[in-house]
PDB file of C-alpha atoms and ligand atoms in Angstrom:
ATOM      1  CA  MET A  87     -24.606  18.439  -0.101  1.00 61.00           C
ATOM      2  CA  PRO A  88     -22.507  19.457  -3.151  1.00 66.00           C
ATOM      3  CA  GLU A  89     -20.433  16.654  -4.617  1.00 77.00           C
ATOM      4  CA  ARG A  90     -16.766  16.781  -3.630  1.00 81.00           C
ATOM      5  CA  ALA A  91     -14.368  17.506  -6.506  1.00 85.00           C
ATOM      6  CA  ARG A  92     -12.192  14.542  -7.314  1.00 94.00           C
ATOM      7  CA  LEU A  93      -8.537  15.075  -6.363  1.00 95.00           C
ATOM      8  CA  ILE A  94      -6.714  11.992  -7.615  1.00 98.00           C
ATOM      9  CA  GLY A  95      -6.167  11.014 -11.238  1.00 96.00           C
ATOM     10  CA  GLU A  96      -7.499  14.024 -13.143  1.00 94.00           C
ATOM     11  CA  THR A  97      -3.977  14.184 -14.590  1.00 97.00           C
ATOM     12  CA  LEU A  98      -2.627  10.732 -15.427  1.00 98.00           C
ATOM     13  CA  LEU A  99       0.726  10.249 -17.100  1.00 98.00           C
ATOM     14  CA  ARG A 100       1.218   6.840 -18.728  1.00 98.00           C
ATOM     15  CA  VAL A 101       4.689   5.631 -19.589  1.00 98.00           C
ATOM     16  CA  ASP A 102       5.740   2.353 -21.086  1.00 98.00           C
ATOM     17  CA  ARG A 103       8.852   1.803 -19.039  1.00 98.00           C
ATOM     18  CA  VAL A 104      10.489   3.813 -16.261  1.00 98.00           C
ATOM     19  CA  GLY A 105      12.939   3.231 -13.405  1.00 98.00           C
ATOM     20  CA  SER A 106      10.424   3.972 -10.654  1.00 98.00           C
ATOM     21  CA  THR A 107       7.121   5.854 -10.870  1.00 98.00           C
ATOM     22  CA  ASN A 108       7.881   7.324  -7.415  1.00 98.00           C
ATOM     23  CA  ASP A 109      11.047   8.913  -8.810  1.00 98.00           C
ATOM     24  CA  LEU A 110       9.275  10.065 -11.959  1.00 98.00           C
ATOM     25  CA  LEU A 111       6.538  11.736  -9.908  1.00 98.00           C
ATOM     26  CA  ARG A 112       9.041  13.332  -7.564  1.00 98.00           C
ATOM     27  CA  SER A 113      10.722  14.980 -10.518  1.00 97.00           C
ATOM     28  CA  LEU A 114       7.365  16.004 -12.029  1.00 97.00           C
ATOM     29  CA  ALA A 115       6.565  17.668  -8.667  1.00 97.00           C
ATOM     30  CA  GLN A 116       9.800  19.656  -8.908  1.00 96.00           C
ATOM     31  CA  HIS A 117       8.643  20.812 -12.335  1.00 97.00           C
ATOM     32  CA  GLY A 118       5.244  22.060 -11.207  1.00 96.00           C
ATOM     33  CA  ALA A 119       2.964  18.993 -11.200  1.00 97.00           C
ATOM     34  CA  HIS A 120      -0.132  19.562  -9.144  1.00 97.00           C
ATOM     35  CA  GLU A 121      -1.638  17.562  -6.315  1.00 98.00           C
ATOM     36  CA  GLY A 122      -3.486  14.439  -7.415  1.00 98.00           C
ATOM     37  CA  THR A 123      -1.223  13.807 -10.433  1.00 98.00           C
ATOM     38  CA  VAL A 124      -0.718  10.099 -11.144  1.00 98.00           C
ATOM     39  CA  ALA A 125       2.218   8.424 -12.912  1.00 98.00           C
ATOM     40  CA  LEU A 126       1.563   4.933 -14.258  1.00 98.00           C
ATOM     41  CA  ALA A 127       4.076   2.561 -15.868  1.00 98.00           C
ATOM     42  CA  ARG A 128       3.553  -0.667 -17.786  1.00 98.00           C
ATOM     43  CA  GLU A 129       6.915  -1.817 -16.466  1.00 98.00           C
ATOM     44  CA  GLN A 130       9.485  -0.523 -13.950  1.00 98.00           C
ATOM     45  CA  THR A 131      13.164  -1.298 -14.337  1.00 98.00           C
ATOM     46  CA  GLY A 132      14.170  -0.005 -10.880  1.00 98.00           C
ATOM     47  CA  GLY A 133      10.989  -0.489  -8.823  1.00 98.00           C
ATOM     48  CA  ARG A 134      11.574   0.155  -5.138  1.00 98.00           C
ATOM     49  CA  GLY A 135       9.916  -1.439  -2.110  1.00 97.00           C
ATOM     50  CA  ARG A 136       9.937  -0.641   1.598  1.00 96.00           C
ATOM     51  CA  MET A 137      13.088  -1.072   3.702  1.00 93.00           C
ATOM     52  CA  GLY A 138      15.356  -0.390   0.713  1.00 94.00           C
ATOM     53  CA  ARG A 139      14.224  -3.523  -1.131  1.00 94.00           C
ATOM     54  CA  THR A 140      13.851  -3.801  -4.870  1.00 95.00           C
ATOM     55  CA  TRP A 141      10.339  -4.317  -6.232  1.00 96.00           C
ATOM     56  CA  ALA A 142      10.024  -6.582  -9.248  1.00 95.00           C
ATOM     57  CA  SER A 143       7.692  -4.787 -11.678  1.00 96.00           C
ATOM     58  CA  PRO A 144       7.287  -6.713 -14.955  1.00 95.00           C
ATOM     59  CA  PRO A 145       4.410  -6.007 -17.381  1.00 96.00           C
ATOM     60  CA  GLY A 146       1.045  -7.256 -16.138  1.00 97.00           C
ATOM     61  CA  GLY A 147       1.137  -5.411 -12.818  1.00 98.00           C
ATOM     62  CA  LEU A 148      -0.299  -2.097 -11.723  1.00 98.00           C
ATOM     63  CA  TRP A 149       2.635   0.186 -10.944  1.00 98.00           C
ATOM     64  CA  LEU A 150       1.635   3.739 -10.126  1.00 98.00           C
ATOM     65  CA  SER A 151       2.360   6.705  -7.908  1.00 98.00           C
ATOM     66  CA  ILE A 152       0.094   9.483  -6.649  1.00 98.00           C
ATOM     67  CA  LEU A 153       1.204  12.988  -5.684  1.00 98.00           C
ATOM     68  CA  LEU A 154      -0.463  14.227  -2.486  1.00 98.00           C
ATOM     69  CA  ARG A 155       0.000  17.299  -0.332  1.00 98.00           C
ATOM     70  CA  PRO A 156      -1.308  16.532   3.168  1.00 98.00           C
ATOM     71  CA  ASP A 157      -0.571  18.871   6.111  1.00 98.00           C
ATOM     72  CA  ASP A 158       2.044  16.386   7.354  1.00 98.00           C
ATOM     73  CA  PRO A 159       3.587  14.472   4.439  1.00 98.00           C
ATOM     74  CA  ALA A 160       5.346  12.139   6.900  1.00 97.00           C
ATOM     75  CA  ASP A 161       2.141  11.092   8.701  1.00 98.00           C
ATOM     76  CA  PRO A 162       2.025   7.264   8.400  1.00 97.00           C
ATOM     77  CA  ARG A 163      -1.766   7.455   8.280  1.00 98.00           C
ATOM     78  CA  VAL A 164      -1.505   8.836   4.723  1.00 98.00           C
ATOM     79  CA  GLY A 165      -0.248   5.367   3.763  1.00 98.00           C
ATOM     80  CA  LEU A 166      -2.778   3.533   5.915  1.00 98.00           C
ATOM     81  CA  ALA A 167      -5.630   5.447   4.285  1.00 98.00           C
ATOM     82  CA  ALA A 168      -4.280   4.745   0.789  1.00 98.00           C
ATOM     83  CA  ALA A 169      -3.873   1.051   1.647  1.00 98.00           C
ATOM     84  CA  VAL A 170      -7.494   0.906   2.802  1.00 98.00           C
ATOM     85  CA  GLY A 171      -8.522   2.394  -0.542  1.00 98.00           C
ATOM     86  CA  VAL A 172      -6.461  -0.090  -2.547  1.00 98.00           C
ATOM     87  CA  ALA A 173      -7.754  -3.082  -0.553  1.00 98.00           C
ATOM     88  CA  GLU A 174     -11.313  -1.827  -1.016  1.00 98.00           C
ATOM     89  CA  ALA A 175     -10.755  -1.467  -4.781  1.00 98.00           C
ATOM     90  CA  LEU A 176      -9.168  -4.898  -5.244  1.00 98.00           C
ATOM     91  CA  ARG A 177     -11.973  -6.547  -3.299  1.00 98.00           C
ATOM     92  CA  ARG A 178     -14.626  -4.749  -5.334  1.00 97.00           C
ATOM     93  CA  VAL A 179     -13.134  -5.616  -8.712  1.00 97.00           C
ATOM     94  CA  SER A 180     -11.960  -9.174  -8.049  1.00 97.00           C
ATOM     95  CA  GLY A 181     -14.160 -10.395  -5.209  1.00 96.00           C
ATOM     96  CA  ALA A 182     -11.001 -11.715  -3.533  1.00 96.00           C
ATOM     97  CA  GLU A 183     -10.619 -11.113   0.203  1.00 97.00           C
ATOM     98  CA  VAL A 184      -7.554  -8.898   0.023  1.00 98.00           C
ATOM     99  CA  GLY A 185      -6.239  -8.086   3.505  1.00 98.00           C
ATOM    100  CA  LEU A 186      -3.724  -5.677   5.009  1.00 98.00           C
ATOM    101  CA  LYS A 187      -0.575  -6.477   6.937  1.00 97.00           C
ATOM    102  CA  TRP A 188       0.779  -3.568   8.956  1.00 96.00           C
ATOM    103  CA  PRO A 189       1.602  -1.052   7.827  1.00 95.00           C
ATOM    104  CA  ASN A 190       0.408  -1.348   4.254  1.00 95.00           C
ATOM    105  CA  ASP A 191       1.153  -4.691   2.640  1.00 97.00           C
ATOM    106  CA  LEU A 192      -1.664  -6.133   0.544  1.00 98.00           C
ATOM    107  CA  VAL A 193      -2.063  -9.849   1.201  1.00 97.00           C
ATOM    108  CA  LEU A 194      -4.123 -12.681  -0.202  1.00 97.00           C
ATOM    109  CA  HIS A 195      -4.081 -16.300   0.956  1.00 95.00           C
ATOM    110  CA  GLY A 196      -1.088 -15.460   3.178  1.00 93.00           C
ATOM    111  CA  ARG A 197       0.933 -14.205   0.222  1.00 95.00           C
ATOM    112  CA  LYS A 198       1.807 -10.724  -0.909  1.00 96.00           C
ATOM    113  CA  VAL A 199      -0.330  -9.385  -3.758  1.00 98.00           C
ATOM    114  CA  GLY A 200       0.946  -5.818  -3.510  1.00 98.00           C
ATOM    115  CA  GLY A 201       2.295  -3.069  -1.347  1.00 98.00           C
ATOM    116  CA  LEU A 202       2.675   0.656  -0.877  1.00 98.00           C
ATOM    117  CA  LEU A 203       5.811   2.763  -0.653  1.00 98.00           C
ATOM    118  CA  VAL A 204       5.003   6.214   0.725  1.00 98.00           C
ATOM    119  CA  GLU A 205       7.812   8.739   0.546  1.00 98.00           C
ATOM    120  CA  SER A 206       7.755  12.113   2.216  1.00 97.00           C
ATOM    121  CA  VAL A 207       9.264  14.795   0.006  1.00 96.00           C
ATOM    122  CA  PRO A 208       8.005  17.930   1.789  1.00 97.00           C
ATOM    123  CA  PRO A 209       5.603  19.430   1.009  1.00 97.00           C
ATOM    124  CA  TRP A 210       4.668  16.291  -0.937  1.00 98.00           C
ATOM    125  CA  ALA A 211       3.844  12.722  -0.061  1.00 98.00           C
ATOM    126  CA  VAL A 212       4.504  10.399  -2.994  1.00 98.00           C
ATOM    127  CA  VAL A 213       2.270   7.361  -2.610  1.00 98.00           C
ATOM    128  CA  GLY A 214       3.605   4.449  -4.675  1.00 98.00           C
ATOM    129  CA  ILE A 215       1.262   1.530  -5.217  1.00 99.00           C
ATOM    130  CA  GLY A 216       2.225  -1.842  -6.665  1.00 98.00           C
ATOM    131  CA  VAL A 217      -0.265  -4.637  -7.319  1.00 98.00           C
ATOM    132  CA  ASN A 218       0.509  -7.984  -8.960  1.00 98.00           C
ATOM    133  CA  VAL A 219      -2.647  -7.944 -11.069  1.00 98.00           C
ATOM    134  CA  ASN A 220      -1.872 -10.327 -13.950  1.00 98.00           C
ATOM    135  CA  VAL A 221       1.833 -10.827 -13.359  1.00 96.00           C
ATOM    136  CA  ASP A 222       3.089 -14.258 -14.261  1.00 90.00           C
ATOM    137  CA  ARG A 223       4.787 -15.482 -11.089  1.00 86.00           C
ATOM    138  CA  ALA A 224       7.452 -17.177 -13.203  1.00 86.00           C
ATOM    139  CA  LEU A 225       8.710 -13.658 -14.030  1.00 85.00           C
ATOM    140  CA  PHE A 226       9.534 -12.993 -10.384  1.00 89.00           C
ATOM    141  CA  PRO A 227      12.919 -13.788  -8.851  1.00 88.00           C
ATOM    142  CA  ALA A 228      12.814 -17.119  -6.961  1.00 90.00           C
ATOM    143  CA  GLU A 229      12.779 -15.616  -3.455  1.00 89.00           C
ATOM    144  CA  ILE A 230       9.760 -13.449  -4.340  1.00 89.00           C
ATOM    145  CA  ARG A 231       7.979 -16.246  -6.192  1.00 90.00           C
ATOM    146  CA  ALA A 232       7.777 -18.127  -2.901  1.00 89.00           C
ATOM    147  CA  VAL A 233       5.859 -15.396  -1.057  1.00 93.00           C
ATOM    148  CA  ALA A 234       3.982 -13.577  -3.837  1.00 95.00           C
ATOM    149  CA  ILE A 235       0.643 -14.107  -5.537  1.00 96.00           C
ATOM    150  CA  SER A 236      -1.143 -12.315  -8.357  1.00 97.00           C
ATOM    151  CA  LEU A 237      -4.768 -11.309  -8.317  1.00 97.00           C
ATOM    152  CA  ALA A 238      -5.320 -13.363 -11.479  1.00 97.00           C
ATOM    153  CA  GLU A 239      -3.865 -16.442  -9.836  1.00 95.00           C
ATOM    154  CA  ALA A 240      -6.168 -16.007  -6.846  1.00 95.00           C
ATOM    155  CA  VAL A 241      -9.343 -15.612  -8.909  1.00 95.00           C
ATOM    156  CA  GLY A 242      -8.334 -18.067 -11.638  1.00 96.00           C
ATOM    157  CA  ALA A 243      -8.739 -15.627 -14.556  1.00 96.00           C
ATOM    158  CA  GLU A 244      -7.148 -12.514 -16.048  1.00 97.00           C
ATOM    159  CA  VAL A 245      -8.317  -9.363 -14.310  1.00 97.00           C
ATOM    160  CA  ASP A 246      -9.106  -6.186 -16.276  1.00 98.00           C
ATOM    161  CA  ILE A 247      -6.204  -3.967 -15.252  1.00 98.00           C
ATOM    162  CA  GLU A 248      -7.919  -0.778 -16.472  1.00 98.00           C
ATOM    163  CA  GLU A 249     -10.863  -1.564 -14.222  1.00 98.00           C
ATOM    164  CA  VAL A 250      -8.459  -2.116 -11.321  1.00 98.00           C
ATOM    165  CA  LEU A 251      -6.786   1.228 -12.117  1.00 98.00           C
ATOM    166  CA  ARG A 252     -10.110   3.094 -12.122  1.00 98.00           C
ATOM    167  CA  ALA A 253     -11.228   1.454  -8.873  1.00 98.00           C
ATOM    168  CA  VAL A 254      -7.895   2.095  -7.126  1.00 98.00           C
ATOM    169  CA  LEU A 255      -7.899   5.789  -8.072  1.00 98.00           C
ATOM    170  CA  ALA A 256     -11.527   6.227  -6.985  1.00 98.00           C
ATOM    171  CA  GLU A 257     -11.174   4.363  -3.674  1.00 98.00           C
ATOM    172  CA  VAL A 258      -7.844   5.969  -2.729  1.00 98.00           C
ATOM    173  CA  ASP A 259      -9.392   9.333  -3.569  1.00 98.00           C
ATOM    174  CA  GLU A 260     -12.278   8.591  -1.231  1.00 97.00           C
ATOM    175  CA  ALA A 261     -10.131   7.227   1.623  1.00 98.00           C
ATOM    176  CA  HIS A 262      -7.659  10.100   1.346  1.00 98.00           C
ATOM    177  CA  ALA A 263     -10.533  12.611   1.408  1.00 98.00           C
ATOM    178  CA  ALA A 264     -11.776  10.995   4.633  1.00 98.00           C
ATOM    179  CA  TYR A 265      -8.268  11.330   6.103  1.00 98.00           C
ATOM    180  CA  ARG A 266      -7.994  14.961   5.026  1.00 97.00           C
ATOM    181  CA  ALA A 267     -11.440  15.751   6.431  1.00 97.00           C
ATOM    182  CA  GLY A 268     -10.282  14.486   9.850  1.00 97.00           C
ATOM    183  CA  ARG A 269     -12.338  11.281   9.711  1.00 98.00           C
ATOM    184  CA  ILE A 270      -9.266   9.369  10.937  1.00 97.00           C
ATOM    185  CA  ASP A 271     -11.282   7.075  13.234  1.00 97.00           C
ATOM    186  CA  ASP A 272     -13.263   5.907  10.240  1.00 98.00           C
ATOM    187  CA  VAL A 273     -10.079   5.239   8.216  1.00 98.00           C
ATOM    188  CA  LEU A 274      -8.461   3.324  11.097  1.00 98.00           C
ATOM    189  CA  ALA A 275     -11.638   1.310  11.691  1.00 98.00           C
ATOM    190  CA  ARG A 276     -11.619   0.288   8.039  1.00 98.00           C
ATOM    191  CA  TRP A 277      -7.922  -0.601   8.246  1.00 98.00           C
ATOM    192  CA  ARG A 278      -8.634  -2.805  11.306  1.00 98.00           C
ATOM    193  CA  ARG A 279     -11.437  -4.593   9.443  1.00 98.00           C
ATOM    194  CA  PHE A 280      -9.055  -5.553   6.635  1.00 98.00           C
ATOM    195  CA  SER A 281      -6.145  -6.408   8.923  1.00 97.00           C
ATOM    196  CA  VAL A 282      -4.667  -9.903   8.869  1.00 96.00           C
ATOM    197  CA  THR A 283      -2.124  -8.876  11.522  1.00 94.00           C
ATOM    198  CA  LEU A 284      -4.213  -7.914  14.524  1.00 96.00           C
ATOM    199  CA  GLY A 285      -4.732 -10.644  17.092  1.00 94.00           C
ATOM    200  CA  GLN A 286      -1.856 -12.687  15.630  1.00 95.00           C
ATOM    201  CA  PRO A 287       1.506 -13.533  17.187  1.00 95.00           C
ATOM    202  CA  VAL A 288       4.084 -11.499  15.314  1.00 95.00           C
ATOM    203  CA  ARG A 289       7.767 -10.781  15.090  1.00 95.00           C
ATOM    204  CA  VAL A 290       8.610  -7.197  14.170  1.00 95.00           C
ATOM    205  CA  GLN A 291      11.989  -6.120  12.913  1.00 93.00           C
ATOM    206  CA  SER A 292      12.190  -2.406  13.657  1.00 90.00           C
ATOM    207  CA  GLY A 293      15.666  -1.066  12.919  1.00 89.00           C
ATOM    208  CA  GLU A 294      18.018  -3.098  15.109  1.00 91.00           C
ATOM    209  CA  ARG A 295      15.197  -4.201  17.412  1.00 93.00           C
ATOM    210  CA  ILE A 296      13.203  -7.422  17.253  1.00 95.00           C
ATOM    211  CA  ILE A 297       9.868  -7.318  19.052  1.00 94.00           C
ATOM    212  CA  GLU A 298       7.750 -10.421  19.543  1.00 93.00           C
ATOM    213  CA  GLY A 299       4.248 -10.624  20.913  1.00 94.00           C
ATOM    214  CA  ILE A 300       0.644 -10.336  19.893  1.00 94.00           C
ATOM    215  CA  ALA A 301      -0.262  -7.561  17.445  1.00 96.00           C
ATOM    216  CA  LEU A 302      -2.865  -5.989  19.724  1.00 95.00           C
ATOM    217  CA  ASP A 303      -4.050  -2.941  17.815  1.00 96.00           C
ATOM    218  CA  ILE A 304      -3.019   0.189  15.963  1.00 97.00           C
ATOM    219  CA  ASP A 305      -3.213   3.418  17.946  1.00 97.00           C
ATOM    220  CA  ALA A 306      -4.691   6.752  16.874  1.00 97.00           C
ATOM    221  CA  ASP A 307      -1.415   7.662  15.143  1.00 97.00           C
ATOM    222  CA  GLY A 308      -1.280   4.418  13.165  1.00 97.00           C
ATOM    223  CA  ALA A 309       1.511   2.828  15.256  1.00 97.00           C
ATOM    224  CA  LEU A 310       1.331  -0.927  15.863  1.00 97.00           C
ATOM    225  CA  LEU A 311       0.927  -2.051  19.485  1.00 97.00           C
ATOM    226  CA  VAL A 312       2.652  -5.355  20.215  1.00 96.00           C
ATOM    227  CA  GLY A 313       2.361  -6.988  23.631  1.00 94.00           C
ATOM    228  CA  ASP A 314       1.391  -9.983  25.719  1.00 86.00           C
ATOM    229  CA  ALA A 315      -0.273 -10.736  29.035  1.00 77.00           C
ATOM    230  CA  ASP A 316       2.943 -10.093  31.030  1.00 81.00           C
ATOM    231  CA  HIS A 317       4.249  -6.921  29.438  1.00 78.00           C
ATOM    232  CA  PRO A 318       2.837  -3.523  28.529  1.00 84.00           C
ATOM    233  CA  PRO A 319       2.533  -3.092  24.764  1.00 93.00           C
ATOM    234  CA  THR A 320       5.455  -1.860  22.709  1.00 95.00           C
ATOM    235  CA  ARG A 321       4.591   0.877  20.243  1.00 96.00           C
ATOM    236  CA  VAL A 322       6.110   0.280  16.818  1.00 95.00           C
ATOM    237  CA  VAL A 323       6.222   3.143  14.334  1.00 94.00           C
ATOM    238  CA  GLY A 324       8.114   1.449  11.535  1.00 91.00           C
ATOM    239  CA  GLY A 325       9.287  -1.995  10.625  1.00 91.00           C
ATOM    240  CA  ASP A 326       8.630  -5.306   9.035  1.00 92.00           C
ATOM    241  CA  VAL A 327       6.050  -7.675  10.483  1.00 94.00           C
ATOM    242  CA  THR A 328       6.112 -11.456  10.210  1.00 93.00           C
ATOM    243  CA  VAL A 329       2.982 -13.264  11.345  1.00 92.00           C
ATOM    244  CA  LEU A 330       4.289 -16.253  13.305  1.00 91.00           C
ATOM    245  CA  ARG A 331       1.397 -18.647  12.929  1.00 72.00           C
ATOM    246  CA  GLY A 332      -2.235 -18.757  11.949  1.00 51.00           C
ATOM    247  CA  GLY A 333      -1.838 -15.864   9.490  1.00 44.00           C
ATOM    248  CA  GLY A 334       0.776 -17.822   7.537  1.00 42.00           C
ATOM    249  CA  ARG A 335       3.064 -16.079   5.079  1.00 44.00           C
ATOM    250  CA  PRO A 336       4.368 -13.512   4.348  1.00 51.00           C
TER     251      PRO A 336
HETATM  252  C1  BTN B 612       6.506  -2.752  -0.551  1.00 83.72           C
HETATM  253  O1  BTN B 612       5.603  -3.518  -0.201  1.00 83.72           O
HETATM  254  O2  BTN B 612       7.690  -2.972  -0.275  1.00 83.72           O
HETATM  255  C2  BTN B 612       6.131  -1.524  -1.328  1.00 83.72           C
HETATM  256  C3  BTN B 612       6.124  -1.758  -2.820  1.00 83.72           C
HETATM  257  C4  BTN B 612       5.745  -0.521  -3.602  1.00 83.72           C
HETATM  258  C5  BTN B 612       5.892  -0.714  -5.091  1.00 83.72           C
HETATM  259  C6  BTN B 612       5.360   0.446  -5.882  1.00 83.72           C
HETATM  260  S1  BTN B 612       5.230   0.099  -7.604  1.00 83.72           S
HETATM  261  C7  BTN B 612       4.934   1.781  -7.950  1.00 83.72           C
HETATM  262  C8  BTN B 612       5.839   2.590  -7.045  1.00 83.72           C
HETATM  263  N1  BTN B 612       7.141   2.764  -7.648  1.00 83.72           N
HETATM  264  C9  BTN B 612       8.100   2.150  -6.953  1.00 83.72           C
HETATM  265  O3  BTN B 612       9.316   2.149  -7.261  1.00 83.72           O
HETATM  266  N2  BTN B 612       7.591   1.527  -5.891  1.00 83.72           N
HETATM  267  C10 BTN B 612       6.160   1.740  -5.798  1.00 83.72           C
END
């Protein structure tokens, strides 16, 4: 079988400091950037997280965004596939058992080591990836310090950030190719394997709603199914999950 051409990272723009790599890439897309382009910053001054949060992005972390053009840029499985790729990459490089908290938080020892912010800008999906590789936790604001961890802290040594970059681009490329080729079951199976949410009692804040129950599974569309013995599962398409016990923070 002929080898598949690599999509992600053939064009890589490195900047020292930027507001947000997602915003940079969005504007590059408006000026003709092609699919697979990556924007990478040493530091972000206006890093953004999910749910309108700010994302502290001092030097030492991996802050990058990838420009993709899937059939449906708003499909949440684009983010799930990318998260699988990032978790795979971090595990391979560091040996640490990085897990996933729905939808695409990267967790280690019950703390957050990274996350993904996927923004649909039709026809584009901008996949923003943040990983606390060698970030000194003292540089984080106090409320984040309490729930965050860096990869270096977990493994007890500096981690080669260029190696992490190469692994992330390669693994996200592979996972996204599987998604695009329709191998969704394979992507979701890999997501389930890395999940620290499934089987745990959770509280989900989804808009104005709070849903509590056991995180039973994700369905074929990537929605989280939350239920218990007495009630049919509730299908959650977006929100913030807190694992109530056993899984610990965050
Ligand atoms: C989250 O868990 O809330 C998502 C965090 C995503 C952070 C990354 S860092 C690179 C890209 N640029 C941003 O402004 N955000 C994402």
